[in-house]
Short mmCIF file of C-alpha atoms in Angstrom, two decimals:
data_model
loop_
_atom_site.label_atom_id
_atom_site.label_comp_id
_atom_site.label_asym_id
_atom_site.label_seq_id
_atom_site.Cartn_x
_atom_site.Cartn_y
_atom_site.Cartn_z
CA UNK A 1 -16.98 -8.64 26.66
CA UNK A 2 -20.42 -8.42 25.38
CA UNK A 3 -21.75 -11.73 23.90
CA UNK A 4 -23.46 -10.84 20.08
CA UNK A 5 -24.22 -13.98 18.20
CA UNK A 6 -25.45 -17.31 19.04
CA UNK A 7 -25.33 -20.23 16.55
CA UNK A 8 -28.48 -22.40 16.78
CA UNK A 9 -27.14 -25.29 15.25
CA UNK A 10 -24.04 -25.75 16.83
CA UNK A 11 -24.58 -23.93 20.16
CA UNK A 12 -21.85 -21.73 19.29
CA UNK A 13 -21.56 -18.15 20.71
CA UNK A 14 -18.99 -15.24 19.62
CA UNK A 15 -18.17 -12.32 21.35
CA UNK A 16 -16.47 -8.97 21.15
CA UNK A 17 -13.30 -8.10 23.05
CA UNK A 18 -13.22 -4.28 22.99
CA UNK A 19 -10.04 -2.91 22.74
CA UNK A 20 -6.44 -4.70 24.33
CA UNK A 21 -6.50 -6.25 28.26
CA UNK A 22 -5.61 -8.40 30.06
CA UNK A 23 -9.74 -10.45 28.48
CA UNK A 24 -7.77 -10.18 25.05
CA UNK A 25 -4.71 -11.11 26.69
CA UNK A 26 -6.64 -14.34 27.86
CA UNK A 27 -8.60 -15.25 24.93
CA UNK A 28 -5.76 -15.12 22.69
CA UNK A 29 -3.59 -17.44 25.20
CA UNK A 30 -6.47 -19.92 25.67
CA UNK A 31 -7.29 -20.14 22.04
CA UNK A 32 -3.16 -21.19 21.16
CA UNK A 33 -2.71 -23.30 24.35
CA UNK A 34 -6.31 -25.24 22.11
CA UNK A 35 -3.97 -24.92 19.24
CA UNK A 36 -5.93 -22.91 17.09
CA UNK A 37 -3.79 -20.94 14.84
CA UNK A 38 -3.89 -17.14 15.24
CA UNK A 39 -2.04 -14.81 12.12
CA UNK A 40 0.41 -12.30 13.52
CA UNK A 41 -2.32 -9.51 12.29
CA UNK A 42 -4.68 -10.66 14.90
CA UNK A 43 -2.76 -10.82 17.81
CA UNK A 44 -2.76 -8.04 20.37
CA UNK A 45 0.47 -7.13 19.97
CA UNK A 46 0.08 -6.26 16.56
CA UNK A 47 -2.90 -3.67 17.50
CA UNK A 48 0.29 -2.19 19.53
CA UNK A 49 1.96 -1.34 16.23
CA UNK A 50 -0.84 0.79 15.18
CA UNK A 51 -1.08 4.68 14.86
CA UNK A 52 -4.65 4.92 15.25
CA UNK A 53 -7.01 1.75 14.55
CA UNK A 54 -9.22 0.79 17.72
CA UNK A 55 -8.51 -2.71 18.09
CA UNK A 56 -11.05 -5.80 18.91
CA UNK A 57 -11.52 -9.31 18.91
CA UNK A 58 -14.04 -11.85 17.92
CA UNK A 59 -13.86 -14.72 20.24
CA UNK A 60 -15.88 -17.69 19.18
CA UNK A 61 -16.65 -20.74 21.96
CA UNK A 62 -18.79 -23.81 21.51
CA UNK A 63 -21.83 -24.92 23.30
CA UNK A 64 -18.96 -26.98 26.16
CA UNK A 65 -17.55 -22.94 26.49
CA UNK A 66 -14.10 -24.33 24.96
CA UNK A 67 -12.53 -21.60 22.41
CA UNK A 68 -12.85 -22.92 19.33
CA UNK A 69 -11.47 -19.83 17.46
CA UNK A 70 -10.95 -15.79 16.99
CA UNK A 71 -9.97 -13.06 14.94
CA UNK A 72 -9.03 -9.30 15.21
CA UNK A 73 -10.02 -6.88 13.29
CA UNK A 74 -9.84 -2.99 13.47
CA UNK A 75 -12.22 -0.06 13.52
CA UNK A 76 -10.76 3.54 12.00
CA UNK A 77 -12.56 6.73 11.89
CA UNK A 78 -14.09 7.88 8.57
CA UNK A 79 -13.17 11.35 7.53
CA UNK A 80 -15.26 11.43 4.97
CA UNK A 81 -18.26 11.33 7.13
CA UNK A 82 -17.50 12.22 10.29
CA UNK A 83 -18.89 9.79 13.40
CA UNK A 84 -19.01 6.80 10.90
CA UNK A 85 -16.21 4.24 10.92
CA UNK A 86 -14.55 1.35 8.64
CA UNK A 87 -13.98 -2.43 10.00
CA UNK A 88 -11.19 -4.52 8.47
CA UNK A 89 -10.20 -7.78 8.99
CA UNK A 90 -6.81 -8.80 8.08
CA UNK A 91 -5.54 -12.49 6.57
CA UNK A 92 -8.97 -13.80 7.15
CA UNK A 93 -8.75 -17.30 5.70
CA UNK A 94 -8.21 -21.25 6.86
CA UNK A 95 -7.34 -22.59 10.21
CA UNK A 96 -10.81 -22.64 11.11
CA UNK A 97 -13.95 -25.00 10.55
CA UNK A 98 -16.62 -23.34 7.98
CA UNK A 99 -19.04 -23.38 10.93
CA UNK A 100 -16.49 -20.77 13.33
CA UNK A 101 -16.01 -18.99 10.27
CA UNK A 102 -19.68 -18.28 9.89
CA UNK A 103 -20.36 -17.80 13.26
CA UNK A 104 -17.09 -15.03 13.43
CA UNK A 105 -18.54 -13.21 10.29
CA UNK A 106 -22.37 -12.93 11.84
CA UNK A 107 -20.77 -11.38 15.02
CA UNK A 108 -18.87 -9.03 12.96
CA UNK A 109 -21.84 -7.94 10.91
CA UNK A 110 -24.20 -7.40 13.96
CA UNK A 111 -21.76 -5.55 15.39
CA UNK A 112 -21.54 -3.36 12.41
CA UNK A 113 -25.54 -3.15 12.80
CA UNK A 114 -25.57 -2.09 15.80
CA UNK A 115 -25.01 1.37 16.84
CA UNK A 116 -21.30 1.03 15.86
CA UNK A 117 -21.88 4.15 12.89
CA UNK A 118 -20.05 1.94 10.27
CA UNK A 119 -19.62 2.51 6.95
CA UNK A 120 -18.12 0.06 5.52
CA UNK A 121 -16.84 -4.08 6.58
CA UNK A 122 -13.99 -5.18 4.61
CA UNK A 123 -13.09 -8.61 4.86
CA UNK A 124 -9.36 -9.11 3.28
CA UNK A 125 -9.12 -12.92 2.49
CA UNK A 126 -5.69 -14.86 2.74
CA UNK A 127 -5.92 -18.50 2.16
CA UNK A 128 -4.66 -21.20 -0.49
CA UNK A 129 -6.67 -24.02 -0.57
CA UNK A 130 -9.81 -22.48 1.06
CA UNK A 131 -10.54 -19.34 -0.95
CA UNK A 132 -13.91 -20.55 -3.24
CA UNK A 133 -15.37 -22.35 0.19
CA UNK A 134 -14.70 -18.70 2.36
CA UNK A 135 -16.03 -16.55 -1.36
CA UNK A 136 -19.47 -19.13 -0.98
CA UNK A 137 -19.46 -18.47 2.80
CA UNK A 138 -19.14 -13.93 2.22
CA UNK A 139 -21.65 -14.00 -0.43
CA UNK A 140 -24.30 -16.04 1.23
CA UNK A 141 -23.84 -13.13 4.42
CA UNK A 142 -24.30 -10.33 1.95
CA UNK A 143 -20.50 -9.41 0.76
CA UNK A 144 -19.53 -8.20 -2.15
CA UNK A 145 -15.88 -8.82 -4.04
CA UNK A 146 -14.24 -5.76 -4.61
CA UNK A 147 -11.86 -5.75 -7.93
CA UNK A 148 -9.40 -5.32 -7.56
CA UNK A 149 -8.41 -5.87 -3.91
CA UNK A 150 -6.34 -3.68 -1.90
CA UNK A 151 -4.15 -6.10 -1.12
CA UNK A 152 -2.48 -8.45 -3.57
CA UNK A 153 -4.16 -11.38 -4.99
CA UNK A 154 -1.37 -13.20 -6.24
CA UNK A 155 2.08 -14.19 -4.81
CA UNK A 156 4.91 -16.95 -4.73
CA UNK A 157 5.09 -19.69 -2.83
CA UNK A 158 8.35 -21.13 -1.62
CA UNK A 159 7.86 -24.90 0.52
CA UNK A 160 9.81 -24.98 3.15
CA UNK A 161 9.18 -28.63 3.73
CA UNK A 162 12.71 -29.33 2.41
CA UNK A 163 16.41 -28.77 4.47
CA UNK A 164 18.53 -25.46 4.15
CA UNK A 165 20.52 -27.12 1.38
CA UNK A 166 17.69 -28.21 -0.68
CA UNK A 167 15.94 -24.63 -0.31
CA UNK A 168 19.24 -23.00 -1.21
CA UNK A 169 19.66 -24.92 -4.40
CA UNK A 170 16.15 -24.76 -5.35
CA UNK A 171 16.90 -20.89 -6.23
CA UNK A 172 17.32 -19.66 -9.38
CA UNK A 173 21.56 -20.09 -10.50
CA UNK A 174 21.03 -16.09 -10.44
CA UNK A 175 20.02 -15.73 -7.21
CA UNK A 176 22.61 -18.37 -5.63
CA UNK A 177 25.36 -16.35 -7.35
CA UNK A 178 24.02 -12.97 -5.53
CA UNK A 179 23.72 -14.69 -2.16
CA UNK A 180 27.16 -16.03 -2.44
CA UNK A 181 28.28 -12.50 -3.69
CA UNK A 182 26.42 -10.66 -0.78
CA UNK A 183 28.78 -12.91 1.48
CA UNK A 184 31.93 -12.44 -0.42
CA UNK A 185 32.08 -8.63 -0.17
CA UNK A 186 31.48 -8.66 3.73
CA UNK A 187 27.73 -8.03 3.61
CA UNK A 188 26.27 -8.27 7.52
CA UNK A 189 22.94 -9.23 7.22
CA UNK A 190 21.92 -8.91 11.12
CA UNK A 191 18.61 -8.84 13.15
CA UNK A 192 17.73 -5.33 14.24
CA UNK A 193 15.20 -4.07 17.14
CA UNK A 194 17.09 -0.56 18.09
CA UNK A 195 14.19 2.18 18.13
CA UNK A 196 17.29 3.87 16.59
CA UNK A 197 16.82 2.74 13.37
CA UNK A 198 12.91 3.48 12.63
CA UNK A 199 14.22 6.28 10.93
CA UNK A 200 16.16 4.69 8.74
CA UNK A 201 13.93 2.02 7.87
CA UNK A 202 11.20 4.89 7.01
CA UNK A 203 14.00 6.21 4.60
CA UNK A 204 15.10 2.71 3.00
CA UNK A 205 11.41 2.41 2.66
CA UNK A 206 10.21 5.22 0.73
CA UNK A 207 13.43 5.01 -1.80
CA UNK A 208 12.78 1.68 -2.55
CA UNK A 209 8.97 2.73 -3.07
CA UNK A 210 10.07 5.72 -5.37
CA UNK A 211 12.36 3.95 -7.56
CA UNK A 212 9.56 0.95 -8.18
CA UNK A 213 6.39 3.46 -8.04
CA UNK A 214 4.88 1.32 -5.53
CA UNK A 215 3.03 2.48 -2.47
CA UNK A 216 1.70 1.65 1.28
CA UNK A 217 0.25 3.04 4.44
CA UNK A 218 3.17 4.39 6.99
CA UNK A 219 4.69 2.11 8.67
CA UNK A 220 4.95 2.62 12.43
CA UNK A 221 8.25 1.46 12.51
CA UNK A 222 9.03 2.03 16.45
CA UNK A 223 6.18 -0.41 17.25
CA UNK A 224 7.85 -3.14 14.63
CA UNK A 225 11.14 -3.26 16.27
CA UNK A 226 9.35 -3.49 19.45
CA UNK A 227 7.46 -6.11 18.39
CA UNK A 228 10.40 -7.72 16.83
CA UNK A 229 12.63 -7.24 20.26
CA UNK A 230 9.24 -8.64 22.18
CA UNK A 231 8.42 -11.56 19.78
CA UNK A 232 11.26 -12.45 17.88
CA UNK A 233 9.90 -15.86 16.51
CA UNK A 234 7.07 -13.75 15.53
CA UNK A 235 8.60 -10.41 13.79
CA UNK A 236 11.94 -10.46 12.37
CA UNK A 237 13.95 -7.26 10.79
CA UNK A 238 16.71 -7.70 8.80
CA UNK A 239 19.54 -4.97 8.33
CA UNK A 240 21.99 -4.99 5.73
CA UNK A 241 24.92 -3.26 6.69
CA UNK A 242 28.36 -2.25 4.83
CA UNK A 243 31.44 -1.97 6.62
CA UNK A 244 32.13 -3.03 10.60
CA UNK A 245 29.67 -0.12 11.67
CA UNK A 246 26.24 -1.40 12.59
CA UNK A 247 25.22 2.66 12.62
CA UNK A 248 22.06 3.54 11.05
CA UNK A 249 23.43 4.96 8.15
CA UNK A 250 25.45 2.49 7.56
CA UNK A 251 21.82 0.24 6.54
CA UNK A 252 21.69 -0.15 3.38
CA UNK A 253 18.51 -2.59 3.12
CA UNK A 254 16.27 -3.90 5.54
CA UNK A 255 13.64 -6.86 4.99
CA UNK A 256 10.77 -7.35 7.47
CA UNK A 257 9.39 -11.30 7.46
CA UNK A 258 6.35 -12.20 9.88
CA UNK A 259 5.39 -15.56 10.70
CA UNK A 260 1.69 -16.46 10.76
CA UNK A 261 1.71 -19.96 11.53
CA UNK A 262 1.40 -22.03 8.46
CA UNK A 263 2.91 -18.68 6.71
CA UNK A 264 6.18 -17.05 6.53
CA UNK A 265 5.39 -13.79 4.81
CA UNK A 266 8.03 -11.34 3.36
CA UNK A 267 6.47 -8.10 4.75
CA UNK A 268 7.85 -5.20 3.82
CA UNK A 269 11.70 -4.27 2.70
CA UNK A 270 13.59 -1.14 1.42
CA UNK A 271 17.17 -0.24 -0.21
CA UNK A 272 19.18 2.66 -0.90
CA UNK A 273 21.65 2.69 -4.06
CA UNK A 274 23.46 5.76 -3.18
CA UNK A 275 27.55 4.81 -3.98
CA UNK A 276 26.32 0.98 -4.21
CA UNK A 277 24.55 0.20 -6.41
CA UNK A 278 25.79 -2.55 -7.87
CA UNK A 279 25.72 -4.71 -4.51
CA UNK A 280 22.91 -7.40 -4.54
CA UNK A 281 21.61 -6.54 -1.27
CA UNK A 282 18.09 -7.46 -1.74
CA UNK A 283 19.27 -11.09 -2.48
CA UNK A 284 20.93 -11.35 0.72
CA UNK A 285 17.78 -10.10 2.84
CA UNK A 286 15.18 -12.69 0.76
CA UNK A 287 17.46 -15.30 1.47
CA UNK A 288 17.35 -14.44 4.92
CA UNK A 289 13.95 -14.07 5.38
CA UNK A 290 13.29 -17.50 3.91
CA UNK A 291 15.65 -19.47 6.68
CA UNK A 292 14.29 -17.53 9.41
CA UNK A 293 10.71 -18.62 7.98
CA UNK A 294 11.65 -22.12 7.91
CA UNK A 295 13.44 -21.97 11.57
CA UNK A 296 10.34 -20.59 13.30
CA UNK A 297 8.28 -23.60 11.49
CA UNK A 298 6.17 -21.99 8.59
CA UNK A 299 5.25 -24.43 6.14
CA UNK A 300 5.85 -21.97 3.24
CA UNK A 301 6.79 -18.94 2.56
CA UNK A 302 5.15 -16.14 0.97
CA UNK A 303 6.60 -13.86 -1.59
CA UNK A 304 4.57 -10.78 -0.40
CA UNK A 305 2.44 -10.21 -3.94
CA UNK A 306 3.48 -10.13 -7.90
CA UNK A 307 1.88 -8.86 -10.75
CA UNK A 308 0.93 -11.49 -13.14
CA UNK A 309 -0.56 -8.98 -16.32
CA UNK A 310 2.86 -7.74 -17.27
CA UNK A 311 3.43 -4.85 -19.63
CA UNK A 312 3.57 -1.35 -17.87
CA UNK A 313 2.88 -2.16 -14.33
CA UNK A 314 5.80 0.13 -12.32
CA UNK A 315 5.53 -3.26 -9.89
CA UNK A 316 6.98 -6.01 -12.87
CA UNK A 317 10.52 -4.97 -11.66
CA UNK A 318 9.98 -6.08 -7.95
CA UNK A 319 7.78 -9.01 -8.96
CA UNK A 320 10.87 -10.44 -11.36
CA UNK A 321 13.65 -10.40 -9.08
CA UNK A 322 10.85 -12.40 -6.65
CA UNK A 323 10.59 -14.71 -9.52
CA UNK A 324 14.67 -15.46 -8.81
CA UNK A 325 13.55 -17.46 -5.87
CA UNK A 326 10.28 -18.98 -7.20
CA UNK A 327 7.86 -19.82 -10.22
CA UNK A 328 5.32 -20.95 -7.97
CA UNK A 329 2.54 -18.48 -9.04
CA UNK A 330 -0.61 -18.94 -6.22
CA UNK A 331 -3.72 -17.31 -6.00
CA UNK A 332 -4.27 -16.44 -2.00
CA UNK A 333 -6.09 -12.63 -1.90
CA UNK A 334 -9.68 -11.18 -2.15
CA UNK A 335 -11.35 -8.37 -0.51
CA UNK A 336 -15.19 -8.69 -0.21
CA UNK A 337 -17.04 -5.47 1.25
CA UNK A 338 -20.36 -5.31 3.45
CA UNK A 339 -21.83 -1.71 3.88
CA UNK A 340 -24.85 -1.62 6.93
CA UNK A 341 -26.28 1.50 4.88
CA UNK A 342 -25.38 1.47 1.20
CA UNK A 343 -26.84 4.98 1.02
CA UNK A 344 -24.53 6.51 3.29
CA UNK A 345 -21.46 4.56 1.93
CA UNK A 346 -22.74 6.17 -1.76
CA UNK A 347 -23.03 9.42 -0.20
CA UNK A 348 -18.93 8.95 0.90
CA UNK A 349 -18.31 7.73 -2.34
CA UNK A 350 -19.06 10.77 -3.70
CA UNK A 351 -17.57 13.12 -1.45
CA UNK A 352 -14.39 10.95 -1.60
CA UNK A 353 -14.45 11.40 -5.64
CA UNK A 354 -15.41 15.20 -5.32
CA UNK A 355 -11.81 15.77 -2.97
CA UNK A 356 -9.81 13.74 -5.69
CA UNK A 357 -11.33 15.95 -8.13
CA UNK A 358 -10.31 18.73 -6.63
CA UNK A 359 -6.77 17.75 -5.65
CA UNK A 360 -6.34 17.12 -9.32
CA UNK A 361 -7.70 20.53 -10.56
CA UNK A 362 -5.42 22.28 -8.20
CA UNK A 363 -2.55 20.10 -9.14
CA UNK A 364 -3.50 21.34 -13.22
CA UNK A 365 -3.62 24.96 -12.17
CA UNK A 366 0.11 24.74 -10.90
CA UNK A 367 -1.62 26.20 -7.39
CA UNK A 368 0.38 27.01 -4.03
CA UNK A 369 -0.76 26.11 -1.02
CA UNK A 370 -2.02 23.20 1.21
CA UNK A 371 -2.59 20.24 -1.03
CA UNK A 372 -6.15 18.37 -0.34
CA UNK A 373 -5.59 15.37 0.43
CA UNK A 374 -7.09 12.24 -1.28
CA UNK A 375 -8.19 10.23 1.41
CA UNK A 376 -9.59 6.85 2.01
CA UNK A 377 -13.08 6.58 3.24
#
């Protein structure tokens, strides 16, 4: 653990946890047993589920050496510019006193400073009621927004202050019907943590993403339903299954829900329509999702993004059959950007643009061949 920022006004002191351990192991337990909230993104176990990030940890005391709060983040390797990295911090938002906030965000940025070869610091914001006060707090440190974010910046809210019965009849007469229609036909909407269906789930995944022209990073779906077998009031998948076979192919949707504390978030989900497609099974798996949300004590639930614009987005379609189980439109996202060396983050800037420029001259040309791949930088 090497100690990087000390707060002069409060006494505070962050440091950085490098990698997982049993001193990431320990921060993270002595920060909930202080009951500071910690998102399901920045726990150690979720640095597990990765393919290739290098995980660490910001842990912030006080000037009495009690945690006061923490975040992970992640550090990839550029390919781009090779030896230079990116830092990302996931559902950075409330839970936390402005002061720990500030204090977090100076220890990331000198460790960014400091011999760590990175390119880039992207800070992806998650919070409701907090949101202008964190915006203040990154562009007084030297952030920039990004627009649009990577992540979504809108999404519905469901409370799940109210019982089972209320939530239930609080849904749209449409999606009550579907629910009630998923049930009628036999539907068996079951938990799931086999390794033997990460193939499966990869499959339900990319069909739903064809059909609505959406897209995402691979899922590392092994680690998910290890997580979900390891922390199941953390991670929950959801298999939808036709017929008395639970066999992989007998899947046909899947919903992944994640509990964050205050936040029940519908993760991820995927469904085939090959011989049924007029079965509702994406009603059944929301539904779902929402009671386990409310069982493992979120305080509402989030619809996982919607577009707001209209028109030709390919994402409306998804975003209106969310809409069957709320109207409550919130604004929760931002991205904000720091870059140690702007020149250098120009310089992969351009040699980002030139490889998407090339990928789409050789798609014109009708070429054979390895395809150059786009990448992020």
């Amino acid at each position: 653990m090497e100690q990087i920022q000390l707060s002069s006004d409060s006494g505070m002191q962050a440091s950085v946890i490098l990698g997982r351990g049993q001193e990431r192991d320990r921060a993270e337990r002595e920060l909930l047993e202080a009951g500071v909230p910690l998102p399901l993104t920045h726990r150690t176990f979720w640095a597990a589920n990765s393919y290739r990030w290098n995980p660490l940890f910001v842990l912030v005391r006080d000037g009495y050496g009690r945690a006061r709060g923490g975040l992970g983040f992640e550090q990839v390797q550029s390919r781009t510019m090779p030896g230079y990295s990116i830092v990302r911090v996931r559902n950075f938002g409330g839970g936390s006193s402005e002061e720990v906030r500030r204090v977090a965000l100076e220890a990331l940025l000198m460790y960014a400073r400091r011999g760590a070869r990175v390119l880039r610091l992207h800070v992806n914001v998650f919070s409701r009621e907090e949101r202008e006060e964190i915006a203040n707090l990154l562009a007084t440190l030297g952030f920039r927004e990004l627009n649009p974010p990577s992540s979504y910046r809108h999404t519905l809210a469901v409370d799940l202050k109210p019982s089972e019965e209320e939530l239930f009849a609080a849904l749209s007469k449409s999606a009550r019907t579907r629910v009630r229609e998923c049930v009628k036909k036999g539907l068996a909407t079951v938990p799931i943590t086999d390794l033997a269906y990460a193939a499966r789930l990869e499959q339900l995944q990319k069909e739903a993403l064809r059909r609505t022209g959406g897209h995402t990073a691979s899922t590392n779906w092994e680690g998910v339903l290890t997580m979900s077998r390891d922390h199941p009031s953390l991670s929950r998948v959801l298999g939808v299954f036709t017929g008395e076979s639970l066999a992989p192919e007998n899947m046909k949707a899947f919903g992944w829900v994640c509990n964050h504390g205050e936040t029940g978030e519908y993760r991820a989900a995927g469904s085939s329509r090959d011989g049924e497609s007029r079965l509702p099974f994406g009603y059944a798996v929301v539904w779902e999702m929402i009671r386990w949300a409310k069982a493992t004590g979120a305080h509402w639930f989030d619809m996982g993004g919607v577009t707001v614009s209209g028109g030709n987005d390919p994402l409306e379609g998804i975003s209106d059959f969310k809409r069957f189980f709320s109207r409550e439109l919130v604004e929760v996202g931002a991205e904000w950007v720091f870059e140690p060396s702007p020149l250098r983050a120009r310089i992969a800037n351009g040699v980002s643009g030139l490889r998407v420029q090339l990928q789409k001259s050789f798609d014109r040309c009708g070429g054979e061949g390895e395809r150059v791949r786009p990448v992020s930088h």
